[in-house]
Coordinates of C-alpha atoms in Angstrom, one line a residue:
Chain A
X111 CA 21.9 18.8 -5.9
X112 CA 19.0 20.4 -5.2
X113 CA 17.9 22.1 -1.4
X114 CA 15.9 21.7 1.0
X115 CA 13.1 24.3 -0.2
X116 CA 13.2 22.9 -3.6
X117 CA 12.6 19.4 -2.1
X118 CA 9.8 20.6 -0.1
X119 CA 7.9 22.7 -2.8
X120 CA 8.3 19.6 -4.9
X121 CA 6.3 17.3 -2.2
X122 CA 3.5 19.6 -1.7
X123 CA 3.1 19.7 -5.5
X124 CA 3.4 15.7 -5.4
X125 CA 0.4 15.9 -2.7
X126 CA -2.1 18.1 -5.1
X127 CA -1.3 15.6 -8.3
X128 CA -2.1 12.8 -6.4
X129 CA -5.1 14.6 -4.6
X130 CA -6.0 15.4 -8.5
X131 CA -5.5 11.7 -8.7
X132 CA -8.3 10.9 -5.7
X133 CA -5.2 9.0 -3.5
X134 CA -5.5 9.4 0.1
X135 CA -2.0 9.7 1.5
X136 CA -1.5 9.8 5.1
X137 CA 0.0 12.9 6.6
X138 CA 3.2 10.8 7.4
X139 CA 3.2 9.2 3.6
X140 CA 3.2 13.2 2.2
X141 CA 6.2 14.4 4.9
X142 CA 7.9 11.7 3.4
X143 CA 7.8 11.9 -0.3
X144 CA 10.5 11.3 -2.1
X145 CA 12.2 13.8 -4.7
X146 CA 14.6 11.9 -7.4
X147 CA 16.7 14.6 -8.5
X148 CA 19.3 11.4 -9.7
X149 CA 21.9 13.8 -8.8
X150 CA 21.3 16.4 -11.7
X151 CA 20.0 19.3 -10.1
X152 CA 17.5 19.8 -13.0
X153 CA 14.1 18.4 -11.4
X154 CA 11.6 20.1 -13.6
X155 CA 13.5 17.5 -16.4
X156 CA 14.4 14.8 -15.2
X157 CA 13.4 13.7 -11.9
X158 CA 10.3 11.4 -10.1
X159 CA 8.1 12.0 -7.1
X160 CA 7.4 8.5 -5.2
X161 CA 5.7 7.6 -2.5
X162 CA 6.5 3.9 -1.6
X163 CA 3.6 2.1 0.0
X164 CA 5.5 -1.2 0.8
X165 CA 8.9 -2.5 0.0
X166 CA 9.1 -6.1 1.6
X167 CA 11.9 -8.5 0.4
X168 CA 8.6 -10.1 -1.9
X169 CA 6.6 -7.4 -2.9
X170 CA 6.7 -3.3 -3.6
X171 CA 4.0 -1.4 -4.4
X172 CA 4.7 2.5 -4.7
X173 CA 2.6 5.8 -6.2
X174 CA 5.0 7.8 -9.1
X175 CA 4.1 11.4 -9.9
X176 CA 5.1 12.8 -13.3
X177 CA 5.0 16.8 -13.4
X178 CA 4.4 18.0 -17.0
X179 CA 7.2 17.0 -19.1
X180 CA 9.2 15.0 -16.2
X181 CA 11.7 12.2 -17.1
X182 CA 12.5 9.2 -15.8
X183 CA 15.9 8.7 -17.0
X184 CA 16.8 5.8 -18.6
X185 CA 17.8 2.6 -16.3
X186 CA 17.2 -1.1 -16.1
X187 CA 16.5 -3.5 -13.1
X188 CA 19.8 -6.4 -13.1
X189 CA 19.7 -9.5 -11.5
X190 CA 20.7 -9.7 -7.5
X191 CA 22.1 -12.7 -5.6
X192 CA 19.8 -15.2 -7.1
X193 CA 17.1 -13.3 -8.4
X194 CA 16.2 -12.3 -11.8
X195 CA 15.9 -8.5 -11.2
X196 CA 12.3 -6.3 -10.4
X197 CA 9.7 -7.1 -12.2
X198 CA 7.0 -4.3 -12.8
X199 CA 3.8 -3.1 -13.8
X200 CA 3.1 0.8 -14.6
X201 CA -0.7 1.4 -13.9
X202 CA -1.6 4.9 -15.0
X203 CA -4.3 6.4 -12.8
X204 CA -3.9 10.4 -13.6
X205 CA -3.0 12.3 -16.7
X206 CA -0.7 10.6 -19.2
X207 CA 2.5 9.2 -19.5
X208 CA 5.0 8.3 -22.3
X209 CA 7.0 4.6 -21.5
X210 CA 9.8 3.7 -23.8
X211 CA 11.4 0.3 -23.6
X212 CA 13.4 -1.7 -26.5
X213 CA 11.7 -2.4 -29.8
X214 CA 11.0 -1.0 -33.3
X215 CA 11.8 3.2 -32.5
X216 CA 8.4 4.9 -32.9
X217 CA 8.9 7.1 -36.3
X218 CA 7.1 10.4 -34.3
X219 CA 7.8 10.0 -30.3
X220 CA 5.5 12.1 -28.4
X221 CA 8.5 12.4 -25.6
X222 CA 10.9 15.6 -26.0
X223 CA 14.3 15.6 -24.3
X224 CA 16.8 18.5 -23.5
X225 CA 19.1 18.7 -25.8
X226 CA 22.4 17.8 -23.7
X227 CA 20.9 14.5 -22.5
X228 CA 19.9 13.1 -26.0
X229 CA 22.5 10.6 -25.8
X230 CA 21.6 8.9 -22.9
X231 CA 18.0 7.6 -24.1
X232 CA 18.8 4.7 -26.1
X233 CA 15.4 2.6 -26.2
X234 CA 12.5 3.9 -28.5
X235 CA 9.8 2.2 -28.9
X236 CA 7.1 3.8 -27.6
X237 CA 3.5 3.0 -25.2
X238 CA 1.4 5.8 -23.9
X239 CA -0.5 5.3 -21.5
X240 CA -3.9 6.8 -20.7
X241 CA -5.5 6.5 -17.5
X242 CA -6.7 2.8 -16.7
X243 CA -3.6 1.5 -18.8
X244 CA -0.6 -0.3 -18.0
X245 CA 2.3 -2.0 -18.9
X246 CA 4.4 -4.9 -17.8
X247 CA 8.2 -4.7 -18.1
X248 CA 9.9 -8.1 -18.1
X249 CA 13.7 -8.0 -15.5
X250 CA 16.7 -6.3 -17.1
X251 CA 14.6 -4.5 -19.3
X252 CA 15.9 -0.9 -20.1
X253 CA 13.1 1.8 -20.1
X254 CA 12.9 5.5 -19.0
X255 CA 9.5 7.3 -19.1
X256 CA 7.8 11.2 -19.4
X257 CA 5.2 12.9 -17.8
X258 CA 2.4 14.3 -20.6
X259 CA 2.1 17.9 -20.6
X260 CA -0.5 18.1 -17.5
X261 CA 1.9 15.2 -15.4
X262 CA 0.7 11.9 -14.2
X263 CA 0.4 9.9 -11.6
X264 CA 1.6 6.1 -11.8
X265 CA 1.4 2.9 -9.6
X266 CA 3.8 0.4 -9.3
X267 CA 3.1 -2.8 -8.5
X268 CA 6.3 -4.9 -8.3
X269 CA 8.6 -7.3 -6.8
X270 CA 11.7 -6.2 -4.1
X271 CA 12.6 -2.8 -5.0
X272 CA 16.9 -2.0 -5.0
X273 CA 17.1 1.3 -6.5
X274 CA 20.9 1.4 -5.5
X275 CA 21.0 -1.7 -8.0
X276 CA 19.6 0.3 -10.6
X277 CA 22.0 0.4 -13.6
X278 CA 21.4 3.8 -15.4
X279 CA 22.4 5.0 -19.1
X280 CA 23.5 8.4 -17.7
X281 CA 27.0 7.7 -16.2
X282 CA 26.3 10.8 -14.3
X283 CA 23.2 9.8 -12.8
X284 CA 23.2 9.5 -8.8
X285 CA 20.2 7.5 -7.9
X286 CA 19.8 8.9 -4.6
X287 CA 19.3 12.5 -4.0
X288 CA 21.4 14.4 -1.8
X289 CA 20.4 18.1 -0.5
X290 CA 22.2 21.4 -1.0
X291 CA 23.0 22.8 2.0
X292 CA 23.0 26.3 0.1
X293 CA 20.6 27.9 -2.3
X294 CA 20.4 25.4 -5.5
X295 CA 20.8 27.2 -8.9
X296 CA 17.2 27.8 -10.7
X297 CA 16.3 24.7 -12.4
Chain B
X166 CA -24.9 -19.5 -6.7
X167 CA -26.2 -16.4 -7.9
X168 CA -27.5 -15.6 -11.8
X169 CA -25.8 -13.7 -14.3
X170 CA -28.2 -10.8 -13.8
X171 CA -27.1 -10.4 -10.6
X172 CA -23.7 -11.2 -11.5
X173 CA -23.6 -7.7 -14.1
X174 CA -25.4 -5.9 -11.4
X175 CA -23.1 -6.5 -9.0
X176 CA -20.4 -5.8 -11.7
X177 CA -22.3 -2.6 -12.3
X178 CA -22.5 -1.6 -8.6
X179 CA -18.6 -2.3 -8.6
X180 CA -17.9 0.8 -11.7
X181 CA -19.4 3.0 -9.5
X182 CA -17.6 2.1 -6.6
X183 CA -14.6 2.7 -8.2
X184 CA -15.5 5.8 -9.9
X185 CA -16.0 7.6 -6.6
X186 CA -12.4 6.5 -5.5
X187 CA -11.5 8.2 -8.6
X188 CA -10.7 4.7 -10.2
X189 CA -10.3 4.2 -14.1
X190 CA -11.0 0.9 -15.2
X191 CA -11.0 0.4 -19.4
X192 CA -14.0 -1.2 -20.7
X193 CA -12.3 -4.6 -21.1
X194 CA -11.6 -4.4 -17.0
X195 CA -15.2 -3.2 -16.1
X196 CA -16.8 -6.5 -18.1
X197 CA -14.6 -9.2 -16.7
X198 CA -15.0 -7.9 -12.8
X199 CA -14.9 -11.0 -10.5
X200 CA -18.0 -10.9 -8.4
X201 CA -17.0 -13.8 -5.8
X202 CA -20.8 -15.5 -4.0
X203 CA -18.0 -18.1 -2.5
X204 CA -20.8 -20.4 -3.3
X205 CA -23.4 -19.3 -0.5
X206 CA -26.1 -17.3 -2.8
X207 CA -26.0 -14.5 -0.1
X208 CA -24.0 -11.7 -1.9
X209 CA -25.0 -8.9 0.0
X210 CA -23.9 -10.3 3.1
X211 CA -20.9 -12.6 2.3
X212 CA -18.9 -11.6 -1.5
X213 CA -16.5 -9.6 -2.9
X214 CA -16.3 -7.5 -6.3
X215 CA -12.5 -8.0 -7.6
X216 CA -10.4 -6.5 -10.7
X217 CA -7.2 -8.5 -10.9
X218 CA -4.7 -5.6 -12.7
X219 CA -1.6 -8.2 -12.8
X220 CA -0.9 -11.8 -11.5
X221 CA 2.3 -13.0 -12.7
X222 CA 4.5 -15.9 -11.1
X223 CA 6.0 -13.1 -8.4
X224 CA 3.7 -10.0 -8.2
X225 CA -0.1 -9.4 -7.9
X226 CA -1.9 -6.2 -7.6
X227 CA -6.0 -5.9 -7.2
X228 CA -8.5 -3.7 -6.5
X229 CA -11.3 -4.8 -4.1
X230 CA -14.5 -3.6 -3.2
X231 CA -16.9 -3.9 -1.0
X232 CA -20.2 -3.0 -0.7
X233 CA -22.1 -1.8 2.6
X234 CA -21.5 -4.4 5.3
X235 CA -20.5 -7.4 2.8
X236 CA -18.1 -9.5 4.2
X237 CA -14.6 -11.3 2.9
X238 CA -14.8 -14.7 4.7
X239 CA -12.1 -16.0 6.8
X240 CA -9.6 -17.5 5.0
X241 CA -5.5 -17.7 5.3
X242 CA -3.3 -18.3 2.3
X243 CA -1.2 -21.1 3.1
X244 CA 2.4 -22.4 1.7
X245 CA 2.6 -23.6 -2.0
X246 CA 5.5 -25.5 -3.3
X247 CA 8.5 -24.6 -2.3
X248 CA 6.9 -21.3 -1.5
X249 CA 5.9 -19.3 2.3
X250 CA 1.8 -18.7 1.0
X251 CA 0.6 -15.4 -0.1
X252 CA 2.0 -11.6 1.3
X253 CA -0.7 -8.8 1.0
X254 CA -1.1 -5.3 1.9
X255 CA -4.5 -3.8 2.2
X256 CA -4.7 -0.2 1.8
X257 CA -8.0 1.8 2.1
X258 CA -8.9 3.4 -1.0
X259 CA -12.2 5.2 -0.5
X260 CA -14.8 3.9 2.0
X261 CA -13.9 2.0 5.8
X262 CA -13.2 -1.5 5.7
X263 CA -12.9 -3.6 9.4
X264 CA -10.1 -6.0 9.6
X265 CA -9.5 -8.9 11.2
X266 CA -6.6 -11.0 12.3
X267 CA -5.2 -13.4 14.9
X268 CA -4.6 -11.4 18.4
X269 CA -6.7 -9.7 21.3
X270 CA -10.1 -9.6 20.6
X271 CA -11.4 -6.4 20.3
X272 CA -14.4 -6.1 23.3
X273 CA -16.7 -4.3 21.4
X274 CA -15.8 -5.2 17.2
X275 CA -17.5 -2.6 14.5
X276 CA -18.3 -5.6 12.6
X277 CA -21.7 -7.7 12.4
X278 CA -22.2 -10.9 11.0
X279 CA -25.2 -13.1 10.0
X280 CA -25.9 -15.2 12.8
X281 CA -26.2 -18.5 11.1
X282 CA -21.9 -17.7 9.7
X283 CA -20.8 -15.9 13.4
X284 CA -19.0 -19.9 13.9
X285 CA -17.2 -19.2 11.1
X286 CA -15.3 -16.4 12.2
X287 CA -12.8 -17.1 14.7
X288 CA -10.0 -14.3 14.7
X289 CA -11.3 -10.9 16.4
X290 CA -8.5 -8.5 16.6
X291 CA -9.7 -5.4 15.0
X292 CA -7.8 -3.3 12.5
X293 CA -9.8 -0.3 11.3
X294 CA -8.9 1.3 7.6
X295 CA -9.9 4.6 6.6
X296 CA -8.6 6.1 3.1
X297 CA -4.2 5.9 3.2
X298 CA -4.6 3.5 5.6
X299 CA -2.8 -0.2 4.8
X300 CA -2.0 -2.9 6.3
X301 CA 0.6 -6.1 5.5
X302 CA -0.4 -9.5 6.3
X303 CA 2.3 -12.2 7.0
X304 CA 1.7 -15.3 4.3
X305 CA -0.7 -18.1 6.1
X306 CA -2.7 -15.1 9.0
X307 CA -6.3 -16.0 9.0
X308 CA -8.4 -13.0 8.4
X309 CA -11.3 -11.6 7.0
X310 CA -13.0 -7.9 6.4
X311 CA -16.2 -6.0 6.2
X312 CA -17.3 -3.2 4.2
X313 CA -17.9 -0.3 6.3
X314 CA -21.8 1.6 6.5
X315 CA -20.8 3.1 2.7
X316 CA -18.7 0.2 1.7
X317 CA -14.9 0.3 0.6
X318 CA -12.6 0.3 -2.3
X319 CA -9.1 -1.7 -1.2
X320 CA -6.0 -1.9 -3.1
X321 CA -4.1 -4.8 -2.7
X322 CA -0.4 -5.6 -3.3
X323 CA 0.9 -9.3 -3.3
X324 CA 2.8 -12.3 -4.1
X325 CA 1.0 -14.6 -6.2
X326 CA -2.6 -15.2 -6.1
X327 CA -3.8 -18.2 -6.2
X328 CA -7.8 -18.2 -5.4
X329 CA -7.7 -22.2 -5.5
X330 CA -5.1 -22.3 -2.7
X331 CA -6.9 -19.9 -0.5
X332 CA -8.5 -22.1 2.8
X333 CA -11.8 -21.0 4.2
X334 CA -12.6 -21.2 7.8
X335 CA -16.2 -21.8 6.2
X336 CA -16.4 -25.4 5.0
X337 CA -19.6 -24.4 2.9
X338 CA -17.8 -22.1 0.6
X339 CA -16.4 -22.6 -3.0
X340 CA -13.8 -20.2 -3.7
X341 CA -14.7 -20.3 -7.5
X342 CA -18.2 -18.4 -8.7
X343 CA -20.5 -20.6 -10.6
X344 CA -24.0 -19.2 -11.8
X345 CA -27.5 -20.8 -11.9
X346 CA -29.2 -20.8 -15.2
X347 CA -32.3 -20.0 -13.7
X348 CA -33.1 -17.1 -11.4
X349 CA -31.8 -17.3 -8.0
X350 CA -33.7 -17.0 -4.8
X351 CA -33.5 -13.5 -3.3
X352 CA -30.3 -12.5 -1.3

């Protein structure tokens, strides 16, 4: 878990990546960004900044910010009730960001994990995406993504968003983050 | 219908637009830009410039500009199939755009319109969007919006577009842009 001051010093850097960005957020939208820690209390690793513009049971549309070198663990997007799981498009507005999904494993991937976590990043096959690009990921599709070495700054433009139906490859992984009521260990 | 020179330099105007909201479009987005006449030949009054980043069977995301004072005609996006007509959420990019939807007209609206079209718009509730600013319309709402005294760059998240659906308040427009062969009459 990670506290309360780490959570805040991790939204006003969300706020200057997505200034860097040119997004507007309103002053309510930047209170209330979200910090993914997914439970590992190692944010500077693996963990995601979102801001979520609108989550309807049709339609979700959110802002992702990537700090340099920042993973998006590995996870997919099942079906629920009679739906065939989110669909989504990553748009890359800011900086650069490394997707990997299922496929031929790229020889060379530009992605680097810690060392202890290697075993829960199963998919390989590798798009980078430069500003302007994006990439559509079919339901159920398993796919976990890094932050260049300046960060980036994603949309998402997708159907309903569940993230407690999120199925991830880390059985350790929490989706949602809980705060330390004490002083979190340096990260 | 307008000609394909002011087609591309409508296109044109559109890059720049997005530039200044700090949009990247690729090369292959910047030439197919939809510049929408509706069929009147009056694009600096009534059009809209559109890049179309993803339109699947559940999910659509544009972005939308507007130039100074040009105007999105009243239309409403009614039921298809089996389905309750088109969501969307408008959120100010760059610029001011001037919303309007069903409700309490407002006494004195920021918008002006040609006076031969002011029939044509019938819903006066006023919604003003600055940059962060959004707004969801319900599927089937009549509305329309105008580009603010520097114009405006809108993101929009939906359901499913589909343009030939969409039903105009205006019975002289054609949702679909043809272009004359020979030069078109001044607009």
């Amino acid at each position: 878990m990670i506290n309360r001051e780490q959570y805040i010093q991790a939204q006003q850097k969300t706020v200057d990546y997505m200034a860097r960005a040119g997004i507007v957020l309103t002053p309510d939208e930047a209170q209330n960004i979200e910090v993914a820690d997914f439970g590992l209390n190692r944010l500077h690793e693996i963990g995601l900044e979102i801001v979520v513009y609108v989550n309807t049971d049709r339609v979700c549309a959110k802002e992702l910010v990537l700090f340099p070198g920042q993973i998006c663990p590995e996870h997919r997007h099942p079906p629920v009730l009679d739906e065939p799981g989110k669909e989504e498009t990553f748009r890359c507005r800011w900086g650069q960001v490394f997707l990997y999904i299922p496929g031929e494993a790229s020889p060379q991937p530009a992605a680097s994990l810690p060392r202890d976590k290697v075993d829960t990043f199963t998919v390989w096959r590798e798009i980078i995406l430069h500003p302007g690009d994006q990439y559509t990921l079919q339901p159920d599709t398993l796919h976990w993504f890094q932050g260049g070495p300046d960060g980036a700054v994603v949309s998402e433009f997708s159907t309903t968003s569940r993230d407690d139906a999120d199925i991830f490859t880390d059985p350790e992984i929490h989706r949602i983050t809980h705060l330390a009521e004490s002083p979190a260990k340096n990260t």
